[in-house]
Coordinates of C-alpha atoms in Angstrom, one line a residue:
M1 CA 9.3 231.7 74.5
K2 CA 6.9 233.2 71.8
L3 CA 6.4 229.3 70.7
I4 CA 5.5 228.3 74.3
K5 CA 3.1 231.3 74.5
L6 CA 1.4 230.2 71.4
L7 CA 1.2 226.7 72.4
F8 CA -0.4 227.8 75.5
L9 CA -2.7 230.0 74.0
F10 CA -3.8 227.3 71.3
V11 CA -4.3 224.7 74.4
T12 CA -6.6 227.3 76.1
L13 CA -8.4 228.1 73.1
F14 CA -9.1 224.4 72.3
A15 CA -10.0 223.7 75.7
S16 CA -12.4 226.6 75.8
A17 CA -14.0 225.6 72.4
Q18 CA -14.6 221.9 73.8
L19 CA -16.2 223.5 76.8
Q20 CA -18.6 225.4 74.8
A21 CA -19.3 222.5 72.7
Q22 CA -20.4 220.7 75.8
L23 CA -22.4 223.5 77.2
A24 CA -24.2 224.1 73.8
K25 CA -27.8 223.8 74.1
H26 CA -29.0 221.0 71.6
S27 CA -32.6 220.0 70.3
F28 CA -33.6 216.6 71.0
A29 CA -36.7 215.0 69.6
L30 CA -38.8 212.0 68.5
G31 CA -38.7 211.2 64.9
D32 CA -41.0 208.9 63.2
T33 CA -38.4 206.0 63.6
A34 CA -35.5 207.4 65.3
F35 CA -34.4 209.9 68.0
L36 CA -33.2 213.2 66.5
L37 CA -30.4 215.3 68.0
D38 CA -30.0 218.5 66.4
G39 CA -32.3 217.3 63.6
K40 CA -30.1 214.3 63.0
P41 CA -30.7 210.7 63.8
L42 CA -29.1 209.4 67.0
Q43 CA -28.9 205.8 68.0
I44 CA -28.7 205.6 71.6
I45 CA -26.3 202.8 72.7
S46 CA -26.6 203.1 76.5
G47 CA -25.6 201.2 79.6
E48 CA -27.1 201.4 83.1
M49 CA -24.9 202.3 85.9
H50 CA -25.9 203.6 89.2
Y51 CA -23.9 206.3 90.9
T52 CA -24.9 204.9 94.3
R53 CA -23.5 201.6 93.6
V54 CA -20.1 202.8 92.6
P55 CA -17.6 204.9 94.8
R56 CA -17.5 208.4 93.5
E57 CA -13.8 208.1 93.0
A58 CA -14.4 205.5 90.4
W59 CA -17.2 207.1 88.3
R60 CA -14.8 208.5 85.7
Q61 CA -13.1 205.1 85.5
R62 CA -16.3 203.3 84.7
M63 CA -17.3 205.9 82.2
K64 CA -14.2 205.5 80.2
M65 CA -14.8 201.9 80.3
A66 CA -18.3 202.6 78.9
K67 CA -16.8 204.8 76.0
A68 CA -14.3 202.0 75.3
M69 CA -17.1 199.4 74.8
G70 CA -19.0 201.8 72.5
L71 CA -21.7 203.2 74.7
N72 CA -22.7 206.7 74.0
T73 CA -25.0 207.3 76.8
I74 CA -25.4 206.1 80.6
G75 CA -28.8 205.3 82.1
T76 CA -29.3 205.8 86.0
Y77 CA -32.1 205.7 88.3
V78 CA -32.5 208.5 91.2
F79 CA -32.9 207.0 94.6
W80 CA -35.3 208.8 96.8
N81 CA -34.1 207.1 100.0
V82 CA -30.6 208.2 99.8
H83 CA -31.6 211.8 99.0
E84 CA -34.3 212.1 101.7
P85 CA -33.2 209.5 104.4
Q86 CA -35.3 211.2 106.9
K87 CA -38.6 213.3 106.2
G88 CA -37.3 216.9 105.0
H89 CA -33.5 216.2 105.4
F90 CA -32.1 216.1 101.6
D91 CA -28.8 215.0 100.8
F92 CA -27.1 215.6 97.5
T93 CA -23.3 215.1 98.6
G94 CA -20.5 212.7 98.4
N95 CA -21.7 209.6 96.5
N96 CA -25.0 210.9 96.6
D97 CA -24.1 213.9 94.2
I98 CA -26.3 212.9 91.1
A99 CA -25.5 216.2 89.4
A100 CA -21.8 215.6 89.8
F101 CA -22.4 212.0 88.2
V102 CA -24.2 213.6 85.3
K103 CA -21.5 216.1 85.0
T104 CA -18.8 213.7 84.9
A105 CA -20.5 211.8 82.2
Q106 CA -20.5 215.0 80.0
E107 CA -17.0 215.4 80.6
Q108 CA -16.5 211.9 79.2
G109 CA -18.4 212.6 76.1
L110 CA -21.6 210.5 77.3
W111 CA -25.2 211.4 77.2
V112 CA -27.5 210.5 80.1
I113 CA -30.9 208.9 80.3
L114 CA -32.2 209.9 83.8
R115 CA -34.8 207.9 85.7
P116 CA -35.9 209.6 88.8
S117 CA -39.3 207.5 88.7
P118 CA -39.5 208.0 91.9
Y119 CA -40.1 204.2 92.3
V120 CA -37.1 202.3 90.9
C121 CA -37.4 198.8 91.9
A122 CA -33.7 198.2 91.1
E123 CA -33.0 195.5 93.6
W124 CA -33.0 198.4 96.1
E125 CA -34.4 198.9 99.3
F126 CA -38.1 199.5 99.4
G127 CA -37.8 200.0 95.5
G128 CA -36.1 203.6 96.3
Y129 CA -38.8 204.7 98.7
P130 CA -37.7 206.1 101.9
Y131 CA -38.6 204.0 104.9
W132 CA -40.4 206.8 106.7
L133 CA -43.3 206.7 104.1
E134 CA -44.3 203.7 106.0
K135 CA -44.7 205.9 109.0
E136 CA -47.3 208.5 107.3
K137 CA -50.9 207.7 108.3
G138 CA -52.9 206.6 105.3
L139 CA -50.0 207.1 102.7
I140 CA -50.4 204.9 99.7
V141 CA -47.5 204.9 97.4
R142 CA -47.9 204.7 93.7
S143 CA -51.2 206.3 93.9
T144 CA -53.2 209.7 93.9
E145 CA -53.5 209.7 97.7
A146 CA -52.9 213.2 98.7
S147 CA -50.2 212.6 101.6
Y148 CA -48.2 210.6 99.1
L149 CA -48.6 213.2 96.3
K150 CA -47.4 215.9 98.7
E151 CA -44.4 214.2 99.6
Y152 CA -43.6 213.0 96.0
E153 CA -44.0 216.6 95.0
L154 CA -41.5 218.0 97.3
Y155 CA -39.1 215.3 96.7
I156 CA -39.1 215.8 92.8
K157 CA -38.9 219.5 93.0
E158 CA -35.5 218.9 95.1
V159 CA -34.3 216.7 92.3
G160 CA -35.3 219.2 89.9
K161 CA -33.2 221.8 91.3
Q162 CA -30.2 219.3 91.0
L163 CA -30.7 218.1 87.6
A164 CA -33.1 220.1 85.6
P165 CA -30.5 222.5 84.2
L166 CA -28.6 219.5 83.1
Q167 CA -31.0 218.6 80.3
V168 CA -30.0 218.6 76.8
N169 CA -31.9 221.6 76.0
H170 CA -30.3 223.6 78.6
G171 CA -26.9 222.7 77.5
G172 CA -26.3 219.6 79.6
N173 CA -26.2 216.0 78.6
I174 CA -29.6 214.5 79.9
L175 CA -31.5 213.3 76.6
M176 CA -34.6 211.8 78.3
V177 CA -36.1 211.6 81.7
Q178 CA -38.5 208.7 82.7
I179 CA -41.8 209.0 84.8
E180 CA -42.5 206.1 87.2
N181 CA -41.1 203.0 86.4
E182 CA -42.9 199.7 84.8
Y183 CA -46.1 201.1 86.5
G184 CA -48.2 198.8 84.1
S185 CA -46.8 195.9 86.2
Y186 CA -48.4 197.5 89.3
A187 CA -51.6 199.5 88.5
S188 CA -53.3 201.1 85.3
D189 CA -54.2 204.4 86.8
K190 CA -53.9 207.1 84.0
D191 CA -54.8 209.9 86.3
Y192 CA -51.8 208.9 88.5
L193 CA -49.4 208.8 85.6
A194 CA -50.7 212.3 84.4
I195 CA -50.0 213.5 87.7
N196 CA -46.5 212.3 87.6
R197 CA -46.0 214.1 84.2
K198 CA -47.3 217.4 85.6
M199 CA -45.1 217.0 88.7
F200 CA -42.1 216.4 86.5
I201 CA -42.7 219.5 84.3
D202 CA -43.4 221.6 87.3
A203 CA -39.9 220.5 88.6
G204 CA -38.3 222.0 85.6
F205 CA -38.2 218.7 83.4
D206 CA -39.3 220.3 80.3
G207 CA -37.6 218.3 77.8
Q208 CA -38.5 214.6 76.5
L209 CA -40.3 212.5 79.1
Y210 CA -41.0 208.8 78.6
T211 CA -42.5 205.6 80.3
C212 CA -41.0 202.2 80.2
D213 CA -42.9 198.8 80.7
P214 CA -42.6 195.1 79.9
E215 CA -44.3 193.6 77.2
A216 CA -47.5 192.4 79.2
A217 CA -47.8 195.9 80.8
I218 CA -47.0 198.6 78.2
K219 CA -50.8 199.4 77.7
D220 CA -51.3 199.9 81.3
G221 CA -48.1 201.7 82.2
H222 CA -48.1 203.9 79.1
L223 CA -49.3 207.6 79.0
P224 CA -50.5 208.9 75.8
G225 CA -48.3 211.6 74.4
L226 CA -45.1 210.1 76.1
L227 CA -42.8 207.6 74.3
P228 CA -43.6 204.1 75.5
A229 CA -40.2 202.4 76.0
I230 CA -40.2 198.7 76.2
N231 CA -38.4 196.5 78.7
G232 CA -37.1 192.9 78.2
V233 CA -37.9 192.5 74.6
D234 CA -35.4 192.2 71.7
N235 CA -37.1 190.7 68.8
V236 CA -37.0 193.8 66.5
D237 CA -40.4 193.1 64.9
K238 CA -42.1 192.6 68.4
V239 CA -40.5 195.8 69.8
K240 CA -41.5 198.1 66.9
K241 CA -45.1 196.8 67.1
L242 CA -45.3 197.3 70.6
I243 CA -44.1 200.8 70.6
K244 CA -46.2 201.6 67.5
D245 CA -49.3 200.3 68.8
N246 CA -49.1 202.4 71.7
H247 CA -47.6 205.8 70.1
N248 CA -49.9 206.6 67.1
G249 CA -48.0 204.0 64.8
K250 CA -44.7 205.8 65.3
G251 CA -41.3 205.2 66.9
P252 CA -38.7 205.9 67.9
Y253 CA -37.8 202.4 69.2
F254 CA -36.2 202.2 72.6
I255 CA -35.4 199.0 74.5
A256 CA -35.1 200.8 78.0
E257 CA -34.0 197.7 79.8
W258 CA -32.3 194.9 78.0
Y259 CA -31.1 192.2 80.2
P260 CA -27.8 190.4 79.4
A261 CA -27.7 188.7 82.8
W262 CA -29.4 188.8 86.1
F263 CA -29.1 189.6 90.0
D264 CA -28.8 187.1 93.0
W265 CA -30.4 186.5 96.3
W266 CA -29.2 184.9 99.5
G267 CA -29.2 181.0 99.3
T268 CA -29.7 180.4 95.6
K269 CA -27.0 179.8 92.8
H270 CA -25.1 182.7 91.5
H271 CA -26.8 183.7 87.9
T272 CA -24.5 183.9 84.9
V273 CA -25.5 183.9 81.1
P274 CA -22.8 183.4 78.7
A275 CA -22.2 186.3 76.2
E276 CA -22.9 183.9 73.2
N277 CA -26.5 183.9 74.0
Y278 CA -26.8 187.6 73.5
V279 CA -24.4 188.5 70.8
A280 CA -26.6 187.8 67.8
R281 CA -29.6 189.7 69.5
L282 CA -27.5 192.7 70.2
D283 CA -26.3 192.5 66.6
S284 CA -30.0 192.4 65.3
V285 CA -31.3 195.1 67.3
L286 CA -28.4 197.5 66.5
S287 CA -28.7 196.4 62.6
A288 CA -32.3 197.6 62.8
G289 CA -31.5 201.1 64.1
L290 CA -33.2 200.6 67.5
S291 CA -31.9 202.2 70.6
I292 CA -31.1 200.4 73.7
N293 CA -30.1 200.5 77.3
M294 CA -28.3 197.5 78.9
Y295 CA -29.5 196.7 82.4
M296 CA -26.8 196.3 83.7
F297 CA -23.7 197.5 82.1
H298 CA -22.1 197.9 85.3
G299 CA -23.9 196.7 88.5
G300 CA -21.2 197.5 91.2
T301 CA -22.2 196.8 95.0
T302 CA -25.2 197.5 96.9
R303 CA -23.4 198.6 99.9
G304 CA -24.8 199.3 103.6
F305 CA -28.2 198.1 104.2
M306 CA -29.6 199.2 100.6
N307 CA -30.3 195.9 99.2
G308 CA -34.2 195.1 98.5
A309 CA -35.9 191.7 98.4
N310 CA -38.7 189.9 96.3
Y311 CA -41.8 188.4 97.9
N312 CA -45.4 187.1 96.8
D313 CA -47.7 184.8 97.7
K314 CA -46.1 181.9 96.0
D315 CA -42.2 182.4 96.6
P316 CA -40.6 183.1 100.0
Y317 CA -39.1 186.3 101.1
E318 CA -35.9 186.8 98.9
P319 CA -33.2 189.3 100.1
Q320 CA -30.6 190.2 97.4
I321 CA -26.9 190.0 98.2
S322 CA -24.6 192.9 98.5
S323 CA -22.5 192.4 95.3
Y324 CA -24.5 193.7 92.3
D325 CA -22.1 192.1 89.9
Y326 CA -25.0 191.1 87.8
D327 CA -22.8 189.0 85.4
A328 CA -22.7 192.4 83.6
P329 CA -20.4 193.3 81.0
L330 CA -18.4 195.4 83.5
D331 CA -17.7 193.3 86.5
E332 CA -18.1 194.4 90.2
A333 CA -14.5 196.1 90.2
G334 CA -15.0 197.8 86.8
N335 CA -13.1 195.4 84.6
A336 CA -13.9 194.2 81.2
T337 CA -15.3 190.7 81.1
D338 CA -15.6 188.3 78.2
K339 CA -19.2 189.7 77.6
Y340 CA -17.7 193.3 77.3
Q341 CA -15.3 192.3 74.8
K342 CA -17.9 190.5 72.7
F343 CA -20.4 193.1 73.1
R344 CA -17.8 195.7 72.0
Q345 CA -17.2 193.8 68.9
V346 CA -20.7 193.9 67.9
I347 CA -21.1 197.6 68.6
K348 CA -18.0 198.4 66.7
K349 CA -19.6 197.1 63.5
H350 CA -22.4 199.7 63.8
L351 CA -20.5 202.8 64.7
P352 CA -21.1 206.0 62.5
E353 CA -18.8 206.4 59.6
G354 CA -15.6 207.8 60.6
Q355 CA -15.8 207.0 64.3
T356 CA -13.5 204.7 66.2
L357 CA -13.5 203.3 69.7
P358 CA -10.9 204.3 72.4
E359 CA -8.6 201.4 73.4
V360 CA -9.9 199.6 76.4
P361 CA -8.2 200.6 79.5
A362 CA -6.1 198.3 81.2
A363 CA -7.7 196.2 84.0
K364 CA -7.5 197.5 87.6
S365 CA -4.7 196.1 89.8
A366 CA -5.8 193.8 92.6
M367 CA -4.0 192.4 95.7
A368 CA -4.2 189.8 98.3
I369 CA -2.7 191.3 101.5
A370 CA -1.4 189.6 104.5
D371 CA -4.0 188.4 107.1
I372 CA -5.8 191.2 108.8
K373 CA -5.6 190.9 112.7
L374 CA -8.7 191.8 114.7
N375 CA -7.2 192.3 118.1
R376 CA -9.9 194.3 119.6
S377 CA -13.5 193.1 120.3
A378 CA -16.6 193.8 122.3
G379 CA -19.9 192.1 122.9
L380 CA -22.9 193.8 121.5
F381 CA -24.7 193.3 124.8
D382 CA -22.0 195.5 126.5
M383 CA -22.5 198.3 124.0
L384 CA -26.1 198.8 124.2
P385 CA -27.8 202.5 123.6
Q386 CA -30.3 203.9 125.8
A387 CA -33.5 201.9 125.5
R388 CA -36.9 202.8 124.3
V389 CA -39.7 201.2 126.6
N390 CA -43.2 200.1 125.4
K391 CA -45.7 197.4 126.5
T392 CA -45.5 195.7 123.0
P393 CA -42.6 195.5 120.6
L394 CA -42.3 198.6 118.6
T395 CA -41.1 198.4 114.6
F396 CA -38.1 200.0 113.3
E397 CA -40.5 202.7 111.8
D398 CA -41.8 203.3 115.4
L399 CA -38.3 203.8 116.6
N400 CA -37.4 206.2 113.5
Q401 CA -35.0 203.8 112.4
A402 CA -34.3 203.0 108.7
Y403 CA -32.1 200.0 108.6
G404 CA -29.8 197.9 110.6
F405 CA -30.8 196.0 113.7
V406 CA -33.0 196.3 116.8
L407 CA -32.3 194.4 120.1
Y408 CA -35.8 193.5 121.8
R409 CA -35.3 192.7 125.5
T410 CA -37.9 191.4 128.2
S411 CA -38.1 189.2 131.3
I412 CA -39.6 185.8 131.3
S413 CA -39.7 183.0 134.1
G414 CA -40.3 179.3 134.7
K415 CA -38.0 176.4 134.6
K416 CA -39.3 174.5 131.7
D417 CA -39.2 174.0 127.9
A418 CA -41.5 176.3 126.0
V419 CA -42.3 177.4 122.5
L420 CA -41.3 181.0 121.5
K421 CA -43.3 182.5 118.7
I422 CA -42.5 185.6 116.8
K423 CA -45.7 187.0 114.7
G424 CA -44.5 189.2 112.1
L425 CA -40.8 188.6 112.2
R426 CA -38.9 191.0 109.8
D427 CA -36.4 189.6 108.8
F428 CA -33.7 187.6 110.8
G429 CA -33.9 187.1 114.4
V430 CA -31.3 185.6 116.9
V431 CA -32.7 184.6 120.3
F432 CA -30.9 184.6 123.5
I433 CA -31.8 183.4 126.9
N434 CA -29.5 184.9 129.7
G435 CA -27.3 186.1 127.2
K436 CA -26.8 182.7 125.5
R437 CA -27.8 181.8 122.2
A438 CA -30.8 179.7 121.8
G439 CA -31.3 179.7 118.3
T440 CA -32.3 181.7 115.2
L441 CA -35.5 182.3 113.0
D442 CA -35.2 183.2 109.2
R443 CA -38.1 184.7 107.5
R444 CA -36.6 183.4 104.2
L445 CA -37.5 179.8 105.7
K446 CA -40.7 180.9 106.9
Q447 CA -39.6 180.3 110.6
D448 CA -41.3 181.8 113.2
S449 CA -41.1 179.5 116.4
L450 CA -38.3 178.0 118.4
L451 CA -38.4 175.7 121.6
V452 CA -36.4 177.2 124.3
S453 CA -35.2 175.9 127.5
L454 CA -35.8 178.2 130.4
P455 CA -33.8 178.2 133.7
K456 CA -35.4 178.2 137.1
G457 CA -36.6 181.7 138.2
S458 CA -36.5 184.9 136.1
A459 CA -34.7 185.0 132.8
R460 CA -33.7 187.6 130.4
L461 CA -35.1 187.2 126.6
D462 CA -33.1 189.0 124.1
I463 CA -34.0 188.9 120.1
L464 CA -31.7 190.7 117.9
V465 CA -33.6 191.4 114.8
E466 CA -32.1 192.1 111.5
N467 CA -33.8 194.2 108.6
M468 CA -32.5 192.1 105.5
G469 CA -34.1 194.7 103.1
R470 CA -37.4 195.7 102.4
I471 CA -39.5 194.5 99.2
N472 CA -38.9 196.2 96.1
F473 CA -41.3 195.0 93.8
G474 CA -44.8 193.8 93.4
P475 CA -48.0 194.3 95.6
Y476 CA -46.3 194.2 99.2
L477 CA -44.7 197.6 98.9
L478 CA -47.1 198.8 101.6
K479 CA -46.4 195.9 103.9
N480 CA -42.8 196.7 104.3
K481 CA -42.4 197.5 108.2
K482 CA -39.3 195.9 110.0
G483 CA -38.6 194.4 113.3
I484 CA -41.3 192.5 115.2
T485 CA -44.1 193.9 113.7
E486 CA -46.9 192.0 115.8
M487 CA -46.1 190.2 118.9
V488 CA -44.1 187.6 120.7
M489 CA -45.7 184.6 122.5
L490 CA -44.6 182.0 125.0
D491 CA -46.4 178.9 124.9
G492 CA -49.3 180.9 123.4
R493 CA -49.1 183.7 126.2
E494 CA -48.2 187.1 124.7
L495 CA -45.1 188.6 126.2
N496 CA -45.3 192.4 127.1
N497 CA -43.1 195.1 128.8
W498 CA -40.2 195.5 126.0
K499 CA -37.0 197.3 126.1
M500 CA -36.0 198.3 122.4
Y501 CA -32.4 199.3 121.6
G502 CA -31.8 200.8 118.3
L503 CA -28.8 199.7 116.5
P504 CA -28.8 201.4 113.0
F505 CA -25.0 201.3 112.6
N506 CA -25.0 204.6 110.7
K507 CA -21.2 204.7 111.7
V508 CA -19.1 202.7 114.1
A509 CA -17.0 204.0 116.8
D510 CA -13.4 202.8 117.7
L511 CA -13.1 200.0 120.4
P512 CA -10.8 200.5 123.1
Q513 CA -7.4 199.2 122.6
Q514 CA -7.7 196.6 125.5
A515 CA -11.0 195.5 124.6
V516 CA -11.4 191.7 124.1
I517 CA -14.1 189.3 124.3
N518 CA -13.7 185.5 123.7
D519 CA -17.4 184.2 123.6
P520 CA -18.2 183.1 120.0
A521 CA -21.9 182.8 120.5
V522 CA -22.3 186.4 121.4
P523 CA -22.9 188.9 118.6
V524 CA -19.5 190.8 118.7
I525 CA -17.9 193.8 117.0
K526 CA -14.4 193.4 116.0
Q527 CA -11.5 195.7 114.9
G528 CA -8.1 195.8 113.7
T529 CA -5.6 198.0 111.7
F530 CA -3.6 197.0 109.0
I531 CA -0.6 198.9 107.1
L532 CA -0.2 199.1 103.3
D533 CA 2.6 200.2 101.3
S534 CA 0.4 200.5 98.2
V535 CA -3.3 200.3 97.4
A536 CA -5.4 198.2 94.9
D537 CA -8.5 196.7 94.9
T538 CA -9.0 193.3 97.1
Y539 CA -11.7 191.2 98.4
L540 CA -12.4 190.0 101.8
D541 CA -12.8 186.3 102.0
M542 CA -15.6 185.7 104.6
R543 CA -16.0 181.9 104.1
K544 CA -14.9 181.1 107.7
W545 CA -17.5 183.7 109.2
G546 CA -21.2 183.4 109.9
K547 CA -23.3 186.5 109.2
G548 CA -22.6 190.3 109.5
I549 CA -21.3 193.5 108.1
V550 CA -17.9 194.9 107.5
W551 CA -16.3 198.3 107.4
I552 CA -13.2 199.6 105.8
N553 CA -12.1 203.2 106.9
G554 CA -15.7 204.0 107.6
H555 CA -17.2 202.7 104.5
N556 CA -19.8 200.0 105.0
L557 CA -19.0 197.4 102.3
G558 CA -22.3 195.4 102.8
R559 CA -23.4 192.0 104.2
Y560 CA -21.8 188.6 104.3
W561 CA -23.6 185.5 105.1
K562 CA -22.4 182.0 104.9
V563 CA -25.4 180.5 103.1
G564 CA -23.9 182.4 100.2
P565 CA -23.6 182.5 97.1
Q566 CA -21.6 185.6 97.9
Q567 CA -18.6 184.6 100.1
S568 CA -16.5 187.9 99.5
L569 CA -16.7 191.6 100.0
Y570 CA -15.3 193.9 97.4
V571 CA -13.0 196.5 98.8
P572 CA -12.3 199.5 96.2
G573 CA -8.8 200.5 96.1
E574 CA -10.0 203.9 96.1
W575 CA -11.2 203.6 99.5
L576 CA -7.8 202.2 100.8
K577 CA -4.9 204.3 101.9
K578 CA -1.0 203.9 102.2
G579 CA -0.2 203.5 105.6
A580 CA -2.8 202.6 108.5
N581 CA -6.4 201.3 107.5
K582 CA -9.2 200.6 109.9
I583 CA -11.5 197.5 109.7
T584 CA -14.6 196.7 111.5
V585 CA -16.7 193.7 111.6
F586 CA -20.0 192.9 113.3
E587 CA -20.6 189.2 113.5
L588 CA -24.2 188.0 114.5
L589 CA -23.4 184.1 114.8
D590 CA -19.7 183.1 115.0
G591 CA -17.3 185.2 116.7
K592 CA -14.5 183.0 117.0
Q593 CA -12.3 184.2 114.1
K594 CA -9.3 186.5 114.9
S595 CA -8.4 187.5 111.4
I596 CA -9.7 188.1 108.0
S597 CA -8.1 186.8 104.7
T598 CA -8.1 188.6 101.4
V599 CA -8.2 187.3 97.8
K600 CA -7.7 188.9 94.5
S601 CA -11.0 187.9 92.9
P602 CA -14.4 187.6 94.1
I603 CA -16.2 184.5 95.3
L604 CA -19.7 184.8 94.1
D605 CA -20.8 181.3 93.5
E606 CA -20.5 179.1 96.7
L607 CA -23.5 177.9 98.4
N608 CA -23.7 176.3 101.8
G609 CA -27.5 175.2 101.7
S610 CA -30.5 177.5 102.7
D611 CA -29.9 177.3 106.5
V612 CA -26.4 177.4 108.2
S613 CA -27.4 179.7 110.8
K614 CA -27.3 177.4 113.8

């Protein structure tokens, strides 16, 4: 009994000592050539991983994988639009609990580099900005305009309440905090950057602040007095020169975004880059003592409606897919790839003396389950909410709706063929005459007109519009309104007197048990229940479907679209349960399917052409 008591006392004291060590205040400073933690050089080997793209239940597993690859730090953005989805309403709960994410990293022995920015880019809706900023009259993002700065300040102070106490100089594990994000690629207003710095300090971020920019933009995006980190360059001499030239001839040297792969968008080939292309580069960077943050170490999934899009004058609108696999070292489900193993061997060579890596945790189990029957269905036109009426079409922003879909309805007349033109369609429209589909219009393909056949007398015109993701990069951040943003014309005549039905799909209700609809051309909601004896990761095989969204047990898994390249949706085992599980599908184009198949691995590289919507 005495031995047991002594053992218990020893374990308690050890745990207490470990906790005190974690909570001890540290000094973190910039040396001339290296970062200094408590006065000793620290080489940051970081990997980007976003809390919003990983189920909270899986954060710890992903961090264990980071440690096993040799990372000592996690980098993450902070996303304004998830934390203030509506003006003045803040959310730091559940998967949005960024403080819990940071604390979990500390428990796993990982430092954190924090990027509240507040603009993040990140292939994320509106670059992280909340949609309602578009509603504020005169507001100009990334500027010194007063209404923007007011909202920015309110937001960053809320972030400070959550995270400032977790800085390393307060006993936490946040080493550095980034202000703005690649600002030099957007503008060059140093006064604006100085206001950023002051706002961060006023919000409690009194540790090390830094900026990051690509090579061509570092002079415009850097604020004197802060460390200028570099993105997208891994030539050692060039990195050192760029940072020295903008930092009084000194380091330390930090590659804030090192890209071992890339992201995907709808209708284009899946991007992959062999690990061999980057092994020698990683080795040279670490050999030179440079610090690095891999973007991405683990991408995860951009679930719900949170994907962004690219657009400029030369290229078409390019909305990103839901999978953010990124061909990263850790795949979408959190398993080690060949790239992970090869990078691990490089990092292993550069560990401090006496340090070893933990064994790589076993791969997560995956399963294919029996086809899921969808025995309940309901047509969208039979489930519409109360309408908003207006002479002209209202945008999503006018309707106080952030994401999802809006159905626009009016009456037209005349037995003839006519050209329907939608000016300012943002972004994908399905057109119906008297409930029958007449065609689709796709912003990606610069489609805005459709020849329709009108029956004799009055007819009902419906246009179902999907927000496919606001632009997240470049000069069009302020041209991001969604829906029908201008007007609808029939043979050159403007159509008025509209009813708008908002369909944000923030959550989905259960359909009646007896609900069944069999018209495959009508947008339809389908539901089913499936029973599991055990749980593991799986992937929904959506190759037989058209375009839509899937929910499992209330979790929005993201978009699917037959154009590809993504043809599957990742279902985390953490969101499944033994016993009954619920699935809901909202299908826009092809409602004939009565079941969904699953597979054990993702399908991310199958294209079906750029336009298979008809």
